[in-house]
């Protein structure tokens, strides 16, 4: 596979011109075909080393080895510091792993005209951290940046202007950004934060109040708002602001719970004591708001890496970055940042919840023990919800159901609606379904579906459960189609849709979906087994046994292994559609012979 990949790169990419190996260049860059052979060999060695590095960079990208890609592209660019493409590759690769220091070192080698936007932002961020505010404004004032980075750049520039004493120019710049229709919600909080540093407290409070009502109200922005209220001895207003935001078990609600506890204790600090804090909070709030709007997790992570470089001691930034990296499937990087969040931080519980879910993918029982300990030492709605979810994920459904029951009762007593509590109803419905109490499970699942009509996991579970029981098949398939559209890269959802088609005898359609499911989730034994089953039904018996053999090697469950041993030796003996019809006939005392089976 690796050799084929290398051949493909050599044939198609053409990153290094092969003709450059056969000629030498003069110091001025002109080609000279009469150069001595020694010089030609020198150029050849240089080109080969660059070519090898680009191959390694491509291979790192193809195999999701970001560290290898960053190292390789950096090496290639260091050999050819005038190459714009190599610089872009190196900056992008280092941005993905958060090595802002490497981006800065590479950027210093480059002529200003070829630096990509992220490199310029890295240089400006470092200049701000070192107090070189004139350099910040010089770097950022005449450059065009893509979406997200442009707002980041202008807010950083405004903070530099404020540090230079140009208060009106700084506040006007962030006001213009927050008045822009595309940016207003994301930029409003950061504008208010800058106003606070400028000691325009009443104006800041007015902006904070408007921004707090938006969907993009950010935990860091709300904290800056409540801190300003607390500083002005308006503790009651701060608590009333936070109380509704702290309801629930979402990550944001958990962060607001930590802030609410601080407000209830009367903890307050002088608002925004220095320029670094202002820039950190403003930029953090900005990126958090942009992520809610249109930024992908990877783009959000790049910007948060810059904020972390600006203020590496900020636990708020560490949590936000860890969360963004986890959402971008970079678990190892994420864990390092989340572990920086200390028990004294209002983000501590939220960070521990993230770490527990990350542990679950490797060791479910350990993660359950962690959830129990967290719920015991930090009793809160969010940690109890984590415990219920972890119990369900470990198939301890009776205890999970009881915990969900308690949480639903507590939440609704506090004034939360069924619509807001859909994750709890979904969890309880799943637990009841696995306990064999379908008549109780279905109303819970229906409640979750009505409250979250575009939630793929809800649609997937309900659609599969209906199809598996032969109930409302048209609805079941419609639910699974929608789930597949909403999350097309999910192997588990593709498997559910394919398996539902299999259960009703539409084998050719099922085979196509299950093949896709296996390509998306190649190491899930249940999905691999399903593909083997559908191959058998379509008379592809050799392929069926190959898939069952793969599933057997993947599985760690004795019951599944036993079932697979039977399939490998005997194949499938009962048509699933006929078995369903026979079960229905037995229950209704019908003559099975009159039932027509799909051909």
XYZ file of C-alpha atoms in Angstrom:
599
model
C 0.000 0.000 0.000
C 2.810 2.404 0.872
C 4.639 1.634 -2.396
C 1.473 2.285 -4.382
C 1.003 5.559 -2.531
C 4.569 6.640 -3.335
C 4.141 5.734 -7.011
C 0.954 7.779 -7.115
C 2.665 10.795 -5.538
C 5.594 10.604 -7.954
C 3.314 10.296 -10.956
C 0.685 12.889 -10.069
C 1.896 15.592 -7.749
C 4.896 17.014 -9.565
C 5.804 19.166 -6.581
C 9.446 19.302 -7.615
C 10.132 19.859 -11.287
C 12.143 16.963 -12.664
C 13.905 19.297 -15.068
C 15.456 21.150 -12.154
C 17.526 18.069 -11.413
C 19.233 18.247 -14.781
C 20.294 21.882 -14.642
C 22.113 24.175 -12.238
C 21.299 27.714 -11.295
C 23.583 30.660 -10.924
C 23.454 32.707 -7.712
C 21.119 35.118 -9.509
C 18.712 32.332 -10.334
C 19.331 32.045 -14.106
C 19.861 28.652 -15.672
C 23.380 27.790 -16.811
C 23.711 24.535 -18.746
C 27.525 24.750 -18.703
C 27.937 24.592 -14.912
C 30.451 22.011 -13.685
C 29.108 18.554 -12.944
C 29.839 19.021 -9.221
C 27.373 21.902 -9.068
C 24.758 19.841 -10.920
C 25.188 17.070 -8.350
C 24.766 19.611 -5.544
C 21.463 20.818 -7.014
C 20.385 17.235 -7.534
C 21.046 16.379 -3.872
C 19.156 19.438 -2.737
C 16.147 18.653 -4.940
C 16.061 15.017 -3.860
C 16.041 15.981 -0.186
C 13.130 18.376 -0.775
C 11.294 15.759 -2.807
C 11.748 13.152 -0.077
C 10.439 15.587 2.522
C 7.365 16.403 0.425
C 6.640 12.688 0.043
C 6.843 12.275 3.808
C 4.565 15.276 4.252
C 1.986 13.831 1.865
C 2.189 10.469 3.570
C 1.691 12.090 6.986
C -1.412 13.873 5.711
C -2.829 10.718 4.119
C -2.362 8.699 7.310
C -3.555 11.454 9.694
C -0.074 11.664 11.205
C -0.104 15.423 11.737
C 3.205 15.506 13.603
C 5.012 13.734 10.749
C 3.394 16.039 8.190
C 4.428 19.151 10.140
C 8.002 17.961 10.547
C 8.337 16.944 6.896
C 6.869 20.098 5.362
C 8.975 22.242 7.701
C 12.107 20.423 6.567
C 11.167 20.847 2.905
C 10.540 24.566 3.322
C 13.754 25.130 5.275
C 15.588 23.787 2.222
C 13.769 26.156 -0.140
C 12.715 29.273 1.843
C 11.526 31.165 -1.242
C 8.879 28.549 -2.134
C 5.385 29.890 -1.360
C 3.667 26.486 -1.668
C 6.064 24.734 0.697
C 5.650 27.538 3.233
C 1.856 27.273 3.055
C 2.045 23.522 3.572
C 4.421 23.855 6.506
C 2.345 26.565 8.188
C -0.889 24.633 7.715
C 0.602 21.387 9.086
C 2.106 23.089 12.144
C -1.155 24.962 12.699
C -3.005 21.660 12.967
C -0.805 20.490 15.845
C -0.576 23.922 17.449
C 3.155 24.489 17.037
C 2.915 28.271 16.791
C 6.608 28.577 17.632
C 7.498 26.574 14.505
C 5.225 28.764 12.381
C 6.977 31.870 13.706
C 10.436 30.439 12.997
C 9.440 29.453 9.463
C 7.804 32.830 8.839
C 10.965 34.687 9.764
C 12.750 32.891 6.934
C 10.137 34.002 4.416
C 9.854 37.212 2.434
C 6.878 39.178 3.718
C 5.064 38.854 0.400
C 4.698 35.067 0.540
C 3.624 34.621 4.162
C 0.187 32.961 4.430
C -2.440 34.603 6.689
C -1.916 32.213 9.615
C 1.814 32.999 9.594
C 1.094 36.734 9.758
C -1.303 36.181 12.668
C 1.327 34.111 14.480
C 3.919 36.866 14.110
C 1.403 39.485 15.282
C 0.373 37.377 18.279
C 3.979 36.976 19.356
C 4.576 40.715 18.920
C 1.577 41.466 21.144
C 2.761 39.009 23.818
C 6.137 40.803 23.827
C 4.550 44.253 24.035
C 5.570 45.297 20.508
C 2.224 46.887 19.756
C 3.429 49.012 16.825
C 4.576 45.827 15.108
C 1.115 44.332 15.620
C -0.616 47.229 13.881
C 1.974 47.219 11.080
C 1.537 43.477 10.424
C -2.270 43.532 10.466
C -3.328 46.855 8.996
C -2.855 46.078 5.285
C -3.523 42.373 4.934
C -6.573 40.456 3.732
C -7.551 37.430 5.790
C -10.135 34.668 5.202
C -13.316 34.311 7.258
C -12.679 34.060 10.994
C -9.057 35.089 10.716
C -10.087 38.544 9.507
C -12.141 39.210 12.624
C -9.394 37.761 14.834
C -6.803 40.014 13.154
C -8.842 43.181 13.518
C -9.674 42.526 17.165
C -5.996 41.878 17.939
C -5.159 45.103 16.123
C -7.772 46.964 18.189
C -6.205 45.618 21.404
C -2.799 46.867 20.215
C -4.251 50.303 19.464
C -5.757 50.401 22.940
C -2.393 49.477 24.458
C -0.847 52.362 22.491
C -3.353 54.744 24.062
C -5.475 55.170 20.932
C -8.692 54.442 22.808
C -11.252 55.929 20.432
C -9.717 54.327 17.371
C -9.588 50.942 19.123
C -13.185 50.995 20.394
C -14.506 52.279 17.070
C -12.783 49.421 15.227
C -14.442 46.729 17.357
C -17.767 48.584 17.187
C -17.659 48.470 13.377
C -16.970 44.728 13.534
C -19.819 44.079 15.958
C -22.215 46.110 13.798
C -21.463 43.986 10.731
C -24.418 41.733 9.911
C -22.177 38.701 9.407
C -20.296 39.175 12.645
C -22.485 41.046 15.095
C -23.270 38.197 17.471
C -19.751 36.765 17.497
C -18.021 40.144 17.821
C -20.365 41.853 20.279
C -18.933 40.235 23.400
C -15.344 40.977 22.398
C -16.309 44.610 21.721
C -17.749 44.861 25.246
C -14.589 43.312 26.704
C -12.437 45.939 25.011
C -14.763 48.684 26.280
C -14.246 47.335 29.796
C -10.480 47.644 29.449
C -11.025 51.207 28.200
C -12.991 51.841 31.451
C -16.165 52.665 29.513
C -18.123 50.552 31.978
C -21.684 51.712 31.301
C -21.285 51.361 27.560
C -19.757 47.912 28.083
C -22.658 46.826 30.308
C -25.158 47.847 27.619
C -23.359 45.811 24.949
C -22.958 42.844 27.312
C -26.678 42.908 28.081
C -27.618 42.781 24.382
C -25.009 40.123 23.593
C -26.060 37.861 26.469
C -29.442 37.349 24.784
C -27.890 35.951 21.603
C -27.441 32.276 20.861
C -23.716 32.914 20.510
C -23.305 34.262 24.045
C -20.027 32.690 25.081
C -18.882 31.405 28.481
C -15.840 33.723 28.462
C -17.957 36.721 27.444
C -20.602 35.999 30.079
C -17.859 35.692 32.702
C -16.460 39.073 31.747
C -19.996 40.481 32.028
C -20.723 38.946 35.435
C -17.300 39.988 36.711
C -18.067 43.590 35.753
C -21.430 43.343 37.527
C -19.761 41.900 40.607
C -17.121 44.653 40.537
C -19.941 47.191 40.636
C -21.531 45.386 43.615
C -24.446 44.065 41.538
C -24.202 40.488 42.723
C -27.945 39.840 42.482
C -28.009 40.782 38.801
C -25.025 38.532 38.106
C -26.712 35.560 39.783
C -30.003 36.137 37.955
C -28.124 36.315 34.660
C -26.311 33.032 35.276
C -29.074 30.957 36.862
C -31.039 30.097 33.674
C -27.834 29.635 31.676
C -26.566 27.111 34.237
C -29.551 24.771 33.833
C -28.873 21.551 31.986
C -25.947 19.256 31.327
C -24.418 20.721 28.166
C -20.798 21.793 28.248
C -21.751 25.486 28.195
C -24.279 24.991 30.994
C -21.611 23.216 33.050
C -19.235 26.136 32.552
C -21.962 28.569 33.595
C -22.575 26.449 36.707
C -18.949 26.999 37.696
C -19.296 30.740 37.138
C -22.559 30.806 39.101
C -20.864 29.191 42.089
C -18.214 31.902 42.085
C -20.863 34.628 41.902
C -22.842 33.067 44.756
C -19.670 33.066 46.866
C -19.173 36.749 46.096
C -15.874 36.186 44.312
C -14.875 39.202 42.230
C -11.764 40.677 40.726
C -10.803 43.993 39.230
C -12.021 43.869 35.628
C -9.341 43.341 32.988
C -6.205 44.496 34.719
C -3.833 44.348 31.739
C -3.707 44.308 27.964
C -2.787 40.629 27.735
C -5.899 39.627 29.708
C -8.094 41.869 27.562
C -6.743 40.424 24.328
C -6.981 36.855 25.652
C -10.600 37.122 26.805
C -11.707 39.128 23.791
C -10.137 36.760 21.285
C -11.338 33.684 23.191
C -14.906 34.976 23.247
C -14.632 35.829 19.578
C -13.480 32.359 18.534
C -16.080 30.658 20.741
C -18.797 32.728 19.059
C -17.452 32.045 15.585
C -17.339 28.305 16.245
C -21.042 28.369 17.082
C -21.679 30.241 13.829
C -19.568 28.931 10.974
C -16.070 27.891 11.993
C -15.142 24.222 11.725
C -13.445 22.628 14.773
C -10.110 22.584 12.923
C -10.258 26.286 12.056
C -11.363 27.093 15.587
C -8.427 25.120 16.972
C -5.923 27.063 14.841
C -7.178 30.367 16.234
C -7.307 29.029 19.792
C -3.700 27.844 19.462
C -2.823 31.492 18.753
C -4.690 32.614 21.887
C -2.882 29.952 23.922
C 0.443 31.233 22.554
C -0.566 34.732 23.639
C -1.448 33.575 27.162
C -0.250 30.019 27.892
C -1.289 30.255 31.562
C -4.999 30.796 30.852
C -7.054 27.822 32.019
C -10.087 29.191 30.183
C -8.163 28.974 26.925
C -6.852 25.500 27.797
C -10.389 24.226 28.283
C -11.735 25.830 25.105
C -8.819 24.467 23.096
C -9.126 20.982 24.577
C -12.825 20.944 23.784
C -12.268 22.104 20.185
C -9.542 19.496 19.640
C -11.789 16.756 21.032
C -14.529 17.819 18.606
C -11.940 17.597 15.818
C -11.010 13.998 16.801
C -7.568 14.941 18.125
C -7.907 13.176 21.444
C -4.255 13.066 22.480
C -3.739 16.789 21.949
C -7.085 17.550 23.584
C -6.301 15.585 26.739
C -3.102 17.527 27.329
C -4.937 20.849 27.367
C -7.913 19.594 29.383
C -5.608 18.283 32.115
C -4.234 21.807 32.590
C -7.606 22.881 34.030
C -7.262 22.846 37.830
C -9.988 22.220 40.477
C -10.013 25.934 41.309
C -11.199 26.779 37.776
C -14.925 27.173 37.016
C -14.231 24.998 33.955
C -12.856 22.090 35.991
C -16.005 19.940 36.043
C -16.625 20.490 32.334
C -13.014 19.486 31.602
C -13.312 16.322 33.680
C -16.503 15.369 31.848
C -14.703 15.737 28.506
C -11.790 13.627 29.770
C -14.156 10.917 31.020
C -15.802 10.599 27.604
C -12.385 10.440 25.979
C -11.401 7.643 28.369
C -14.576 5.732 27.471
C -13.380 5.018 23.929
C -10.371 3.136 25.359
C -11.701 1.659 28.606
C -15.490 1.868 29.247
C -15.303 0.407 32.757
C -12.563 2.812 33.819
C -14.611 5.705 32.414
C -17.635 4.555 34.444
C -15.512 4.488 37.607
C -14.334 8.009 36.780
C -17.927 9.165 36.293
C -18.961 7.717 39.665
C -16.054 9.447 41.402
C -16.786 12.765 39.699
C -20.487 12.607 40.583
C -19.557 11.837 44.194
C -16.934 14.553 44.648
C -18.646 17.213 42.497
C -22.372 16.541 42.848
C -24.129 18.551 40.170
C -26.700 18.066 37.452
C -23.991 17.724 34.796
C -22.004 15.059 36.653
C -25.168 13.069 37.435
C -26.076 13.222 33.747
C -22.594 12.008 32.860
C -23.046 9.110 35.274
C -26.415 8.181 33.730
C -24.960 8.315 30.222
C -21.939 6.277 31.256
C -24.130 3.657 32.948
C -26.166 3.358 29.756
C -23.020 3.150 27.625
C -21.799 0.286 29.857
C -25.199 -1.485 29.509
C -26.089 -1.063 33.172
C -29.556 -0.086 32.055
C -31.573 -0.516 35.250
C -29.343 1.855 37.206
C -29.188 4.181 34.189
C -32.972 4.322 33.952
C -33.316 5.142 37.647
C -30.714 7.924 37.343
C -32.436 9.400 34.272
C -35.758 9.291 36.149
C -34.296 11.288 39.017
C -32.698 13.825 36.678
C -35.915 14.343 34.695
C -37.895 14.930 37.881
C -35.319 17.374 39.271
C -34.994 19.252 36.005
C -38.700 19.680 35.397
C -39.218 20.725 38.998
C -36.656 23.472 38.301
C -38.755 24.681 35.369
C -37.061 23.032 32.408
C -39.332 21.734 29.661
C -39.409 18.369 27.928
C -37.977 20.090 24.884
C -34.925 21.184 26.861
C -34.611 17.768 28.489
C -34.601 15.739 25.292
C -31.157 14.129 26.012
C -32.537 12.718 29.285
C -35.658 11.327 27.616
C -33.508 9.873 24.865
C -31.191 8.199 27.371
C -34.092 6.783 29.380
C -35.839 5.594 26.227
C -32.710 3.761 25.065
C -32.308 2.112 28.464
C -35.960 0.994 28.530
C -35.737 -0.359 24.985
C -32.695 -2.460 25.883
C -34.535 -3.694 28.974
C -37.289 -5.011 26.693
C -39.914 -2.449 27.740
C -40.727 -1.079 24.316
C -44.132 0.328 25.228
C -42.437 2.592 27.805
C -39.401 3.319 25.656
C -41.297 4.527 22.591
C -42.905 7.608 24.228
C -39.498 8.714 25.544
C -37.914 8.287 22.112
C -40.817 10.139 20.496
C -40.353 13.005 22.957
C -36.655 13.203 22.105
C -37.401 13.105 18.374
C -40.021 15.859 18.596
C -37.683 18.055 20.643
C -34.567 17.421 18.527
C -35.862 16.625 15.019
C -32.417 16.995 13.435
C -30.395 15.070 16.001
C -28.824 12.158 14.058
C -28.384 9.856 17.060
C -32.058 10.135 18.002
C -33.219 9.540 14.431
C -30.839 6.616 14.081
C -31.905 4.874 17.286
C -35.638 5.331 16.783
C -35.513 4.427 13.092
C -33.511 1.281 13.725
C -35.705 0.213 16.659
C -38.875 0.586 14.574
C -37.402 -1.254 11.588
C -36.040 -4.045 13.761
C -39.557 -4.622 15.091
C -41.246 -4.306 11.723
C -43.224 -1.262 12.907
C -43.973 1.781 10.746
C -41.375 0.744 8.188
C -41.887 3.733 5.909
C -41.319 6.075 8.852
C -38.349 4.046 10.075
C -36.597 4.233 6.717
C -37.381 7.947 6.422
C -35.809 8.574 9.840
C -32.693 6.639 8.872
C -32.422 8.417 5.519
C -32.514 11.754 7.325
C -29.915 10.608 9.866
C -27.644 9.493 7.015
C -28.026 12.852 5.279
C -27.239 14.749 8.481
C -24.201 12.630 9.291
C -22.983 11.062 6.043
C -19.599 10.047 7.474
C -21.047 7.917 10.269
C -20.434 4.211 9.786
C -22.837 3.390 12.606
C -25.740 5.254 10.986
C -25.008 3.773 7.556
C -25.017 0.362 9.256
C -28.412 1.022 10.865
C -29.937 2.058 7.545
C -28.426 -0.904 5.730
C -29.478 -3.337 8.446
C -33.040 -1.988 8.397
C -33.187 -2.629 4.644
C -31.758 -6.098 5.254
C -34.441 -6.852 7.827
C -37.191 -6.156 5.296
C -35.535 -8.115 2.506
C -34.118 -5.306 0.338
C -30.748 -7.021 0.162
C -29.086 -5.300 -2.813
C -29.731 -1.839 -1.362
C -28.608 -3.089 2.037
C -25.341 -4.430 0.598
C -24.394 -1.041 -0.837
C -25.021 0.758 2.463
C -23.281 -1.863 4.584
C -20.216 -1.778 2.338
C -20.080 1.969 2.928
C -20.570 1.431 6.661
C -17.591 -0.935 6.789
C -15.431 1.517 4.838
C -16.309 4.254 7.348
C -15.951 2.047 10.459
C -13.672 -0.810 9.385
C -12.971 -2.222 12.842
C -16.478 -2.549 14.293
C -17.287 -6.263 14.500
C -21.074 -5.829 14.422
C -20.951 -3.830 11.184
C -18.560 -6.320 9.583
C -20.855 -9.185 10.613
C -23.871 -7.406 9.111
C -22.041 -7.093 5.787
C -21.315 -10.826 5.880
C -25.003 -11.546 6.472
C -26.150 -9.479 3.513
C -23.500 -11.044 1.273
C -24.879 -14.453 2.184
C -28.422 -13.400 1.268
C -27.185 -12.184 -2.119
C -25.458 -15.550 -2.772
C -21.948 -14.152 -2.283
C -21.055 -16.950 0.113
C -17.269 -16.765 -0.137
C -17.295 -13.026 0.576
C -19.757 -13.596 3.417
C -17.430 -16.023 5.144
C -14.491 -13.629 4.683
C -16.446 -10.860 6.435
C -17.594 -13.189 9.219
C -13.996 -14.278 9.721
C -12.922 -10.617 9.970
C -15.736 -9.929 12.436
C -14.676 -12.929 14.527
C -11.117 -11.580 14.765
C -12.385 -8.083 15.614
C -14.844 -9.170 18.296
C -14.122 -9.401 22.011
C -17.622 -10.644 22.915
C -17.973 -14.388 23.573
C -21.645 -14.496 22.516
C -20.888 -12.831 19.188
C -17.918 -15.120 18.578
C -20.101 -18.182 19.205
C -22.727 -16.927 16.772
C -20.062 -16.249 14.167
C -18.633 -19.761 14.550
C -22.080 -21.148 13.676
C -22.344 -18.875 10.644
C -18.864 -19.829 9.436
C -19.702 -23.521 9.604
C -23.361 -23.523 8.542
C -24.084 -20.192 6.856
C -27.472 -18.572 7.414
C -30.424 -20.906 7.507
C -33.386 -18.624 8.219
C -34.535 -15.735 6.074
C -34.974 -12.737 8.433
C -38.141 -11.619 6.629
C -39.625 -15.115 6.892
C -38.704 -15.328 10.570
C -40.478 -12.034 11.210
C -43.566 -13.206 9.361
C -43.591 -16.471 11.292
C -43.329 -14.589 14.586
C -46.219 -12.313 13.622
C -48.261 -15.305 12.479
C -47.620 -17.182 15.702
C -48.759 -14.242 17.771
C -51.919 -13.762 15.726
C -52.560 -17.506 15.203
C -52.525 -17.137 11.431
C -51.727 -19.887 8.945
C -48.111 -19.239 7.980
C -48.630 -20.805 4.572
C -50.810 -17.906 3.424
C -48.088 -15.312 4.054
C -46.181 -14.234 0.942
C -42.478 -13.677 1.478
C -40.363 -11.244 -0.534
C -38.571 -12.963 -3.399
